[in-house]
Short mmCIF file of C-alpha atoms and ligand atoms in Angstrom, two decimals:
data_model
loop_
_atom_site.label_atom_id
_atom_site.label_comp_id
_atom_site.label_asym_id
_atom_site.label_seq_id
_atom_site.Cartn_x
_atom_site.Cartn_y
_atom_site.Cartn_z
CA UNK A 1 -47.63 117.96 16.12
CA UNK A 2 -44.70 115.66 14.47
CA UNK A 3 -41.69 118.03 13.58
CA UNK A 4 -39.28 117.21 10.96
CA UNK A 5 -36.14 116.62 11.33
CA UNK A 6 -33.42 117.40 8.21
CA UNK A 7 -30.30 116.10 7.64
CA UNK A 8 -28.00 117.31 5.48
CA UNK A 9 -25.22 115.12 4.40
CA UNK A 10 -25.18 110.82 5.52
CA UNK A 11 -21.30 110.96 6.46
CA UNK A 12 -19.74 110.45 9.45
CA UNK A 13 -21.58 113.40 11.56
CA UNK A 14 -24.86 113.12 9.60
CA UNK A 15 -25.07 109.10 10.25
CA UNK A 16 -24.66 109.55 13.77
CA UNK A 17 -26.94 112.09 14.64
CA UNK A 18 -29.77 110.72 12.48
CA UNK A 19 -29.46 107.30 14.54
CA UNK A 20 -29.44 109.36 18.03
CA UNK A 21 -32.86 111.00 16.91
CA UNK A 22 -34.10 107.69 15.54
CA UNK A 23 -33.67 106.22 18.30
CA UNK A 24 -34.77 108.49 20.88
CA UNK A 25 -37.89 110.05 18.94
CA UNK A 26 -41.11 108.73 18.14
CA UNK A 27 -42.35 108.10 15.07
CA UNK A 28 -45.02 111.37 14.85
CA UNK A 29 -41.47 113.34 14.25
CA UNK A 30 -39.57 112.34 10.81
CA UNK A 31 -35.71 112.16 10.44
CA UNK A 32 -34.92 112.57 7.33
CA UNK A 33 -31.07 112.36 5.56
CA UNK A 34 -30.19 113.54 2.29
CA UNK A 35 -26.99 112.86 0.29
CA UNK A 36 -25.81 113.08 -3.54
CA UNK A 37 -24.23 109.81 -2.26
CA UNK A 38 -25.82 106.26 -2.14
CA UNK A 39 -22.91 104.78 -0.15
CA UNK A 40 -20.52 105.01 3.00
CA UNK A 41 -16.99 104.65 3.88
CA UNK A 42 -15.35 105.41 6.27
CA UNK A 43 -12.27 108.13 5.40
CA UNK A 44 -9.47 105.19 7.20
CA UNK A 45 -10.46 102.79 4.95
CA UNK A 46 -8.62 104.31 2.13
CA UNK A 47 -5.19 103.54 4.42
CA UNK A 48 -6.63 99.92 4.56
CA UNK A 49 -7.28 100.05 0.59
CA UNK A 50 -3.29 100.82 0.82
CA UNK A 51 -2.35 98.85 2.69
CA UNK A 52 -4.01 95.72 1.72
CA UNK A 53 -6.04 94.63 4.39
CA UNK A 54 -9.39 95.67 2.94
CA UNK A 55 -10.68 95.99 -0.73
CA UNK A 56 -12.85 98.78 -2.24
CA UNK A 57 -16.03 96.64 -3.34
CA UNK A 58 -16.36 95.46 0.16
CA UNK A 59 -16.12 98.95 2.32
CA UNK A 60 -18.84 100.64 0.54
CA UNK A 61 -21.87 100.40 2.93
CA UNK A 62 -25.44 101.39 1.00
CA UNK A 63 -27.34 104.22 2.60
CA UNK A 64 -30.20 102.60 1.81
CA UNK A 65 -29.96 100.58 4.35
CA UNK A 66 -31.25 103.44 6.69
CA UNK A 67 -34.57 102.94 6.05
CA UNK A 68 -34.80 99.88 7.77
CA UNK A 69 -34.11 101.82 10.81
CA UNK A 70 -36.85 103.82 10.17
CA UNK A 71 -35.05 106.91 8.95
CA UNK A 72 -35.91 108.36 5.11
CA UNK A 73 -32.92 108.52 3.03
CA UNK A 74 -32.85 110.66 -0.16
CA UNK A 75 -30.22 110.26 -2.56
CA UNK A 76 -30.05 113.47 -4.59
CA UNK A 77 -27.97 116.85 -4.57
CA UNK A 78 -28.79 119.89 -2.03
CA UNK A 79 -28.39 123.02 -4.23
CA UNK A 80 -30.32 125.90 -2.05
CA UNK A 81 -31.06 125.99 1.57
CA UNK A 82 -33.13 128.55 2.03
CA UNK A 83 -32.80 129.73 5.66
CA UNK A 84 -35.84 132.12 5.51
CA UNK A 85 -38.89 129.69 3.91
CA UNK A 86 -37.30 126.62 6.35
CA UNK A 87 -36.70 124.67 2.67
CA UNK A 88 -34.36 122.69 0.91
CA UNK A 89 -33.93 122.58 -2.85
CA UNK A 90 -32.43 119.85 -4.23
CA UNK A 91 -31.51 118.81 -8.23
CA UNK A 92 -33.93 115.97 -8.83
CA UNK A 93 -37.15 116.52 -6.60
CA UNK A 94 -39.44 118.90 -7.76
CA UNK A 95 -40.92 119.66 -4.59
CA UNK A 96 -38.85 121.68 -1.56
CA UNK A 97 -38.77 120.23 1.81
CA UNK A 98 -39.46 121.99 4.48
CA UNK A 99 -37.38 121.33 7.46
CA UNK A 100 -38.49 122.38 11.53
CA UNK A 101 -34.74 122.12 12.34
CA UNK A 102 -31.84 121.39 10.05
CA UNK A 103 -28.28 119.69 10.97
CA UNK A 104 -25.87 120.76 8.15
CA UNK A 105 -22.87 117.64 7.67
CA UNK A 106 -21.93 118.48 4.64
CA UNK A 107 -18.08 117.64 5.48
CA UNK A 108 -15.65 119.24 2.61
CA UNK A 109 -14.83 119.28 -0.93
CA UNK A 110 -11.62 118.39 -1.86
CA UNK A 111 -9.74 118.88 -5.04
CA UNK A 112 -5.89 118.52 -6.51
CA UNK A 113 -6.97 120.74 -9.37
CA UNK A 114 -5.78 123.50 -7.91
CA UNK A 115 -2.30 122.64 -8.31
CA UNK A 116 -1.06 122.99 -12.50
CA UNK A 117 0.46 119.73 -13.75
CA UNK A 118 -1.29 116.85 -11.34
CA UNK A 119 -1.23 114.35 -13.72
CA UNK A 120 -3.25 110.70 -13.46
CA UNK A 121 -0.59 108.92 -14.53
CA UNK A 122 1.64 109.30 -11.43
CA UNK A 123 -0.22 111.42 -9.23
CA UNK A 124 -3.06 110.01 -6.83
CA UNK A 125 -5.38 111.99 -4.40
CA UNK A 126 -4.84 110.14 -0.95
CA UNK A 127 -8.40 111.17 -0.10
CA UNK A 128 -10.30 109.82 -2.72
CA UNK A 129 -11.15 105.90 -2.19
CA UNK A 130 -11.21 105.16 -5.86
CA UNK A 131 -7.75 106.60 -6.59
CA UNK A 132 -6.25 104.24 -3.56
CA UNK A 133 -6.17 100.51 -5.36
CA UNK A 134 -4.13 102.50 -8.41
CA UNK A 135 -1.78 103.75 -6.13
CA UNK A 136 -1.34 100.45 -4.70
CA UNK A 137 -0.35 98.88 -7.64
CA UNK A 138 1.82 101.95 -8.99
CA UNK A 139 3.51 101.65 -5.23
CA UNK A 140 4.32 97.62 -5.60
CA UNK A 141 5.42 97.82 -9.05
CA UNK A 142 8.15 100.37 -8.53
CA UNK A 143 11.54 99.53 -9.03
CA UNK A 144 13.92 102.38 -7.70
CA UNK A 145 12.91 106.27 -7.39
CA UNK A 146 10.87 108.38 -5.12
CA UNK A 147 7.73 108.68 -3.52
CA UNK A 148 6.82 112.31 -2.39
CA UNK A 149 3.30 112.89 -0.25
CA UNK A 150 2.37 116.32 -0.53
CA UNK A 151 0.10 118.31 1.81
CA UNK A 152 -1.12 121.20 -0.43
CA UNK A 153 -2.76 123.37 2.03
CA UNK A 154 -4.01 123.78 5.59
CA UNK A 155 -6.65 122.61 6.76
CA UNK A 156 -6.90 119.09 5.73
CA UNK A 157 -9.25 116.54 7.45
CA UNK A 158 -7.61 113.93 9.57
CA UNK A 159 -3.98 115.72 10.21
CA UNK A 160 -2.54 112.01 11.16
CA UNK A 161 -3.51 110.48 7.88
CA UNK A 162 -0.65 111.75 5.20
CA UNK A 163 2.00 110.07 8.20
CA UNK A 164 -0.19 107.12 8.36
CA UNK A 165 0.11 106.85 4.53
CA UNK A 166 4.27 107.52 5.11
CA UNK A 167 4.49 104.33 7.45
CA UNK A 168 1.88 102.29 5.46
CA UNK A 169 3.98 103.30 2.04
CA UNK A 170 7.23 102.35 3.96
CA UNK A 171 5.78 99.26 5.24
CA UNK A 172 5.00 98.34 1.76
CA UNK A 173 8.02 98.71 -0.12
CA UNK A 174 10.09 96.82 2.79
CA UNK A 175 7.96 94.16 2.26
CA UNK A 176 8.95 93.73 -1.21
CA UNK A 177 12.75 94.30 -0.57
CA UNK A 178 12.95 97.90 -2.33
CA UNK A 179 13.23 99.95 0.94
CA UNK A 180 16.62 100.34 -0.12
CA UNK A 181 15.91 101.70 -3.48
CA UNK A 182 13.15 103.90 -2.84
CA UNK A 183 13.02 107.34 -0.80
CA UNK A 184 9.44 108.09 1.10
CA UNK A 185 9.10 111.89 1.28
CA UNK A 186 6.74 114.15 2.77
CA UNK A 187 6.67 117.77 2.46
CA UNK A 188 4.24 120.37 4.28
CA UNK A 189 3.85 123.96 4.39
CA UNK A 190 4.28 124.04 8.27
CA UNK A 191 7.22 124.02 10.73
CA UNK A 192 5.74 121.35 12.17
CA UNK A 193 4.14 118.21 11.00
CA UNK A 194 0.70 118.42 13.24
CA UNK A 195 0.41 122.40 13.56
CA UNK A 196 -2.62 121.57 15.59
CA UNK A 197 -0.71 119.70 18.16
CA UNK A 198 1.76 120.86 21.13
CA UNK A 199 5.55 119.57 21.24
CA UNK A 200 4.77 115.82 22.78
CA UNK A 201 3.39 114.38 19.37
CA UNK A 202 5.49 116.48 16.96
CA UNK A 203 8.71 115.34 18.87
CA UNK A 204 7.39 111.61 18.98
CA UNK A 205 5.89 111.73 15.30
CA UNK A 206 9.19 112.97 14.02
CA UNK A 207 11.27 110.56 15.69
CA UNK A 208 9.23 107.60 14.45
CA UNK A 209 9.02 109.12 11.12
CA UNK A 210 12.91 109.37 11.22
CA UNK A 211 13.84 106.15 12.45
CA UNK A 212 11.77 104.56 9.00
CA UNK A 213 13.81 107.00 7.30
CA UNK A 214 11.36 108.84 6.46
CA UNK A 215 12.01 112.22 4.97
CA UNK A 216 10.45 115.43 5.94
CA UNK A 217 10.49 118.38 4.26
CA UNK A 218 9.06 121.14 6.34
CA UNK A 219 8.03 124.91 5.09
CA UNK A 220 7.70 123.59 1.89
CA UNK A 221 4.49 124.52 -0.25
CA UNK A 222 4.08 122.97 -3.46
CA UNK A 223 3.17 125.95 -6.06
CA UNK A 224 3.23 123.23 -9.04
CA UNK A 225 4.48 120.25 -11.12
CA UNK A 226 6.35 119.58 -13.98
CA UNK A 227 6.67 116.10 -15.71
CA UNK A 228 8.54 114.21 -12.26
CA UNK A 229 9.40 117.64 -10.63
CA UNK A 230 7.76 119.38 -7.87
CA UNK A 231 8.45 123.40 -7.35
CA UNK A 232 7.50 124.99 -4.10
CA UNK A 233 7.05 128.86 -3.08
CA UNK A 234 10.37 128.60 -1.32
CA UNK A 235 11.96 128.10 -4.40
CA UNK A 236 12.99 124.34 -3.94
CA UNK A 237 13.19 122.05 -7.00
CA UNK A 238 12.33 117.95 -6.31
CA UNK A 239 12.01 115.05 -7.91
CA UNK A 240 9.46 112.47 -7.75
CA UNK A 241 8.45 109.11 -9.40
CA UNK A 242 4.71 108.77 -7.29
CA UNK A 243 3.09 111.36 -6.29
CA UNK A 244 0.68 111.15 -3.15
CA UNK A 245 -0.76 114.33 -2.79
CA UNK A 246 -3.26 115.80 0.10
CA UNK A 247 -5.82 118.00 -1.75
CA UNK A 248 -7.08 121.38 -1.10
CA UNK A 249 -10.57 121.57 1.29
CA UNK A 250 -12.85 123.94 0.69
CA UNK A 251 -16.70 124.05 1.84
CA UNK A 252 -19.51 122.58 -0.46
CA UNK A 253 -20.12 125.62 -2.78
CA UNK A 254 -24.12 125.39 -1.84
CA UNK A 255 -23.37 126.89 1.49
CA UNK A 256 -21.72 130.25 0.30
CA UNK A 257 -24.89 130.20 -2.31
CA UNK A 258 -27.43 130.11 0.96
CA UNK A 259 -25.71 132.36 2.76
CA UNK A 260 -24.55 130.08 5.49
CA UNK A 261 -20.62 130.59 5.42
CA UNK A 262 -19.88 134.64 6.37
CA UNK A 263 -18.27 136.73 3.98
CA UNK A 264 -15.44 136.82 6.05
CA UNK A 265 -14.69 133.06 6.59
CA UNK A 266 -14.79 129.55 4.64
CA UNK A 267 -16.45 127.70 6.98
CA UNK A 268 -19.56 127.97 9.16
CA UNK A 269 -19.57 129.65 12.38
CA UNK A 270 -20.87 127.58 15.29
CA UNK A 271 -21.00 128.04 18.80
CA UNK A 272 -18.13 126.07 19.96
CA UNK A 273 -20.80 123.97 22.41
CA UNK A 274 -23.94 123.87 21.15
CA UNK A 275 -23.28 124.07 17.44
CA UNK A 276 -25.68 126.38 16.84
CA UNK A 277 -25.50 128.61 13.59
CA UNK A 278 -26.91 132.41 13.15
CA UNK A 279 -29.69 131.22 12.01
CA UNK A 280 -32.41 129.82 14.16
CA UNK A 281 -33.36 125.63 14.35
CA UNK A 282 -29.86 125.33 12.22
CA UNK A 283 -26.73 123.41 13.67
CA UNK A 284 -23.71 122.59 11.80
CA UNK A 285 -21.48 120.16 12.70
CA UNK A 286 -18.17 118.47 11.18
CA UNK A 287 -15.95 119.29 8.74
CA UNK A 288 -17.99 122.38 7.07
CA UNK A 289 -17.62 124.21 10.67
CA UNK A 290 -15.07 126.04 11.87
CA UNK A 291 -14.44 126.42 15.61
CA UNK A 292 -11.26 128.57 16.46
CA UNK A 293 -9.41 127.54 19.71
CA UNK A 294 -7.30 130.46 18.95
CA UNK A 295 -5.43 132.58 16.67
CA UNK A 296 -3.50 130.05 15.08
CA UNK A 297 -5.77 126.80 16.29
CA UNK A 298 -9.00 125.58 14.97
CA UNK A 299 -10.90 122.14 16.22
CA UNK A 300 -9.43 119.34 13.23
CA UNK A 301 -11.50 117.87 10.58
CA UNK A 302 -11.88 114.54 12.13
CA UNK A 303 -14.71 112.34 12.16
CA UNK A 304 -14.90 112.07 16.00
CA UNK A 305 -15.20 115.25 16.29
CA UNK A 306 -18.63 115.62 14.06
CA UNK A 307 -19.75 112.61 16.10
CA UNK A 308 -19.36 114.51 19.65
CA UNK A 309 -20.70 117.65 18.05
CA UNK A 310 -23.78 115.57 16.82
CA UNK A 311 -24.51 114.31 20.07
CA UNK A 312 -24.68 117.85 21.46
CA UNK A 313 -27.08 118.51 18.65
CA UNK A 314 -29.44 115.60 19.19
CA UNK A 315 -29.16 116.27 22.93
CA UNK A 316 -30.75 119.57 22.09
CA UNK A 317 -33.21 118.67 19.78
CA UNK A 318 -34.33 115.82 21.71
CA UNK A 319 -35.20 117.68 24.65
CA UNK A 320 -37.09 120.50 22.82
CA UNK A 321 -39.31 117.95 21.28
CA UNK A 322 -39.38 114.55 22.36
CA UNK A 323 -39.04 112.61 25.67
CA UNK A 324 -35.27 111.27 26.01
CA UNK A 325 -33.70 108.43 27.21
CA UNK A 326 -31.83 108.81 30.50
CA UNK A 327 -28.61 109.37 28.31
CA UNK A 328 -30.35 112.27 26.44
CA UNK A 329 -32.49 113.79 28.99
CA UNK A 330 -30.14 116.47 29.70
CA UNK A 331 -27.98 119.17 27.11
CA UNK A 332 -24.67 117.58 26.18
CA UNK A 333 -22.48 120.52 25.49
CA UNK A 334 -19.76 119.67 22.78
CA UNK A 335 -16.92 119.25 24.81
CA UNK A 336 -13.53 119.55 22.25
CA UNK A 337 -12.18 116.33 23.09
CA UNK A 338 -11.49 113.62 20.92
CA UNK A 339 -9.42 110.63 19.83
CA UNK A 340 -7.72 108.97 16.58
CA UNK A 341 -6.01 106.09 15.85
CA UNK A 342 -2.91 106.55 13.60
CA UNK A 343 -1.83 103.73 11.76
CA UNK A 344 1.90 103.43 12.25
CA UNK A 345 2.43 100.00 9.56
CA UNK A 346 3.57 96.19 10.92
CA UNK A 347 -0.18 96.10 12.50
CA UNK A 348 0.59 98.59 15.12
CA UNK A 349 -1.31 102.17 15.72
CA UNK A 350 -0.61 104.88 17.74
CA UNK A 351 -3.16 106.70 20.02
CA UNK A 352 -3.53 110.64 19.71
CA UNK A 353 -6.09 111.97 22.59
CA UNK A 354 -7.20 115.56 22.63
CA UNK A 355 -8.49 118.15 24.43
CA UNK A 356 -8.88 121.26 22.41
CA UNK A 357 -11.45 123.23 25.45
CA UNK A 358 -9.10 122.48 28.27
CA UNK A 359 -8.86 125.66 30.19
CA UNK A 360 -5.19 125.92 30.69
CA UNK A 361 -4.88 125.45 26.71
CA UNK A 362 -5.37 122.66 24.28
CA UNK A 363 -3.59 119.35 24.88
CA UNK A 364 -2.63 116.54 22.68
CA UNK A 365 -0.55 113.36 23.76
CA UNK A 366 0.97 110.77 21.28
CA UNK A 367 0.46 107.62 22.64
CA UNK A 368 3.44 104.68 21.51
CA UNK A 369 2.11 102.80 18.95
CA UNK A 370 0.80 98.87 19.98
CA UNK A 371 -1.04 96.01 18.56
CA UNK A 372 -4.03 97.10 20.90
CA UNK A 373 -4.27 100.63 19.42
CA UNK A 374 -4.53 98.89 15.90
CA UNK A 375 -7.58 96.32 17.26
CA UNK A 376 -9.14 99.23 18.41
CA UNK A 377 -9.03 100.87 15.30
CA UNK A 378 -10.17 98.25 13.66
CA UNK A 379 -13.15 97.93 16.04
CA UNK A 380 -13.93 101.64 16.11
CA UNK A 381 -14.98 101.15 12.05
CA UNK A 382 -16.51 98.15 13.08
CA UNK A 383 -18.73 99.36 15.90
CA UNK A 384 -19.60 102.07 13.99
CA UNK A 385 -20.78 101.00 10.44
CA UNK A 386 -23.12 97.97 12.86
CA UNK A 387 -24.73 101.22 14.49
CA UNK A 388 -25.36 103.08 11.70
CA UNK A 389 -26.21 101.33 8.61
C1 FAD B 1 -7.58 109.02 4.75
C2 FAD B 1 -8.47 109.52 5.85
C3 FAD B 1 -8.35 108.98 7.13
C4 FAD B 1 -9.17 109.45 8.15
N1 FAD B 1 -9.05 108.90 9.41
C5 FAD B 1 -9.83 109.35 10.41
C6 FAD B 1 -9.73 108.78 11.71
O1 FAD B 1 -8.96 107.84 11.96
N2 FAD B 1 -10.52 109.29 12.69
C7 FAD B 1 -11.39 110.31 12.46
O2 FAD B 1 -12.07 110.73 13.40
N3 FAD B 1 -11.49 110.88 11.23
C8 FAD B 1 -10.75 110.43 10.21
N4 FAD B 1 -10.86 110.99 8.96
C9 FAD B 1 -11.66 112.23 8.78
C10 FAD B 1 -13.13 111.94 8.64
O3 FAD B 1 -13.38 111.05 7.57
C11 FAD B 1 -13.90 113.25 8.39
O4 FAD B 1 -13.44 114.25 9.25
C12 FAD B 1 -15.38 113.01 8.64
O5 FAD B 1 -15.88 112.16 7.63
C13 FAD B 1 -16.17 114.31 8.68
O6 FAD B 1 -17.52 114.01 8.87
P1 FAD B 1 -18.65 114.98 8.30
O7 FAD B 1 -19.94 114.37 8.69
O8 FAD B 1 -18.38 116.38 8.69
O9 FAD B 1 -18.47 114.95 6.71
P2 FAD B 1 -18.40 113.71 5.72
O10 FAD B 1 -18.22 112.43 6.43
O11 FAD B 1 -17.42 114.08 4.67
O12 FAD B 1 -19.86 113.68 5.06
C14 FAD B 1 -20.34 114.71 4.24
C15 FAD B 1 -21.40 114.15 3.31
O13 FAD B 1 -22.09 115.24 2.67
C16 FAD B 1 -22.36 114.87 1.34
N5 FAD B 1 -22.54 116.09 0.54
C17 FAD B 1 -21.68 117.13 0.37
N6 FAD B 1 -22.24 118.09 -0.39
C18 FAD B 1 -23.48 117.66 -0.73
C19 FAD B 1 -24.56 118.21 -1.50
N7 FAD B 1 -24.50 119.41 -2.06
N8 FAD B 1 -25.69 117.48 -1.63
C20 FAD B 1 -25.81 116.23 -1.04
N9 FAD B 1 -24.81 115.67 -0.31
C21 FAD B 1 -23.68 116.37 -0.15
C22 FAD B 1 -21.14 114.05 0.92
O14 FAD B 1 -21.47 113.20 -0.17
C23 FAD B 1 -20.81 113.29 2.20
O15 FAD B 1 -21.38 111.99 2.22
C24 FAD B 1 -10.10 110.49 7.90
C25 FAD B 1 -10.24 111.01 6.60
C26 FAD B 1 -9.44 110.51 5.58
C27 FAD B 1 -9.64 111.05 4.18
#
């Protein structure tokens, strides 16, 4: 008998897994991907957007185009999962689906609300695509003054990206001739701009950082804003003119309505190689897990990480039900390493390469930044989105 496959969320961990199992089951089983989406982009596209190398009409990729590959795409809104029928309730479809095993990739909600006084006019959400082309014009038409990026809170998807935006920004306003009349500064609540990572890429990231004259404003939590100020719980008082701000995460409220995230926790508990969840034929993977390394380190919220984790989970389901391919006929366990690109402005990128399970503790290394790293980069969206979609 077919089973049925359910995928929740088409973003970076849901695209990938439903393409493993397309490929590698036949068609008696059904792989099936819902989002409230009908699009995808890539979360490094909005540094493009920035930057200028890409545009927003152009880096929107229809989900639609899934069902050419033979995998059923509904665009509509998950609002119950109901981990004792095996259904999924959604906004617009009257009927439930039932699901033989479920893959949650529901990533993370994000919001600036959170924080009184974050105006339109002069503040912009780095992770939302549609604020980026704004920004990009408020950014180039900017006379004198300052431009603060603010990390609200911990954790934040893609720890790299609110430097990448600091070079990119920097980049920007030296191209114009204004470097001279505009600060770039960057305040987070940590001692250390990537908590997650050992003393190798803090020491290199803040000497590059310093060297653009970049400014960086450690321990500092913004508690809110007034007209161009910023106040933080330590007390400071700072003026901005742009505000670039990294907004809260939290997990899609639908999962503390099912049950799925523990009273205890935010996020869902996995096993840190399987990705299974308490509940039986359901795996989470991506941003909406959380996997702790230890007390004070948890894997990031990075897109190749919900791509390694949803090869695990395809490796599993593939081998209960189907017959696999010789690079899925065996269990991949989810192995904690991973790599990003960080975009470091004048076409160059850095390389940071992890291991998070490596026995004698996690390791990251901060690789100088190169021309290569940034083709890569470029290629690694590339590669991707042809996969996919
Ligand atoms: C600026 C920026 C730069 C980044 N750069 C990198 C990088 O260089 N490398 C890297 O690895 N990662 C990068 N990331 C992080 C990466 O984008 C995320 O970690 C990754 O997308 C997580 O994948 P996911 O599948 O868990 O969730 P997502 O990709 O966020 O997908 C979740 C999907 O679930 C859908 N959804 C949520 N709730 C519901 C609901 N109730 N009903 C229906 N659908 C729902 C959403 O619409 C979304 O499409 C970057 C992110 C940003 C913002």
């Amino acid at each position: 008998m077919g089973k049925k496959i359910i995928i929740l969320g088409a973003g970076f961990g849901g695209l990938c897994i439903s393409n493993i199992l397309r490929k590698n089951l036949d068609y008696t089983h059904e792989v099936i991907i819902i989002d409230k989406k009908d699009y995808f982009m890539m979360g490094l596209t909005n540094l493009w957007i920035l930057d200028g190398r890409k545009k927003m009409d152009n880096s929107k990729i229809p989900l639609k185009n899934l069902e050419s590959k033979g995998i059923t795409f509904i665009h509509d809104e998950i609002t119950k999962i109901d981990t004792k029928s095996k259904q999924i309730k959604m906004l617009h479809q009257v009927d439930h689906l039932y699901y033989d095993f479920l893959v949650i990739a529901l990533g993370a909600e994000m919001s600036t609300n959170m924080i009184n006084g974050f105006t339109k006019t002069n503040s912009f959400n780095l992770y939302d695509g549609e604020s980026i082309p704004a920004l990009r014009k408020k950014i180039l038409s900017l006379e004198k003054g300052k431009i603060a990026i603010v990390i609200m809170g911990f954790p934040y998807k893609c720890p790299p990206a609110p430097y990448e935006s600091a070079f990119i920004i920097d980049q920007m306003i030296c191209n114009i001739n204004r470097r001279n009349k505009i600060d770039v500064d960057i305040y987070f609540p940590s001692q250390l701009p990537l908590p997650v990572a050992g003393k190798q890429p803090n020491s290199k990231l803040v000497f590059m950082l310093k060297k653009q004259n970049i400014n960086l404003f450690p321990n500092h939590k913004l508690k809110k804003i007034y007209k161009n100020n910023l106040e933080f719980h330590n007390g400071a008082k700072k003026e901005y003119n742009i505000l670039v701000g990294i907004p809260f995460h939290f997990p899609p409220p639908v999962l503390k309505k099912s049950g799925l995230v523990e009273e205890s926790g935010n996020w869902i508990s996995v096993n840190k190689s399987t990705l299974e969840t308490r509940f039986k034929d359901i795996f989470a993977i991506g941003d909406v897990t959380e996997i702790k390394i230890n007390d004070t380190i948890s894997i990031p919220k990075a897109g190749i990480f919900a791509e390694g984790q949803a090869r695990s989970v395809a490796s599993q389901i593939i081998n209960k039900i189907g017959i696999a391919s010789e690079e899925y006929n065996h269990i991949l366990q989810f192995d904690g390493k991973g790599f990003c690109f960080m975009d470091t402005g004048n076409g160059k990128a850095g390389l940071i390469d992890t291991d998070f399970y490596n026995r004698n503790g996690p390791v990251t290394i901060l690789k100088e930044p190169s021309i290569v790293y940034d083709k890569k980069k470029i290629n690694f969206e590339k590669q991707r989105i042809k996969e996919w979609l």
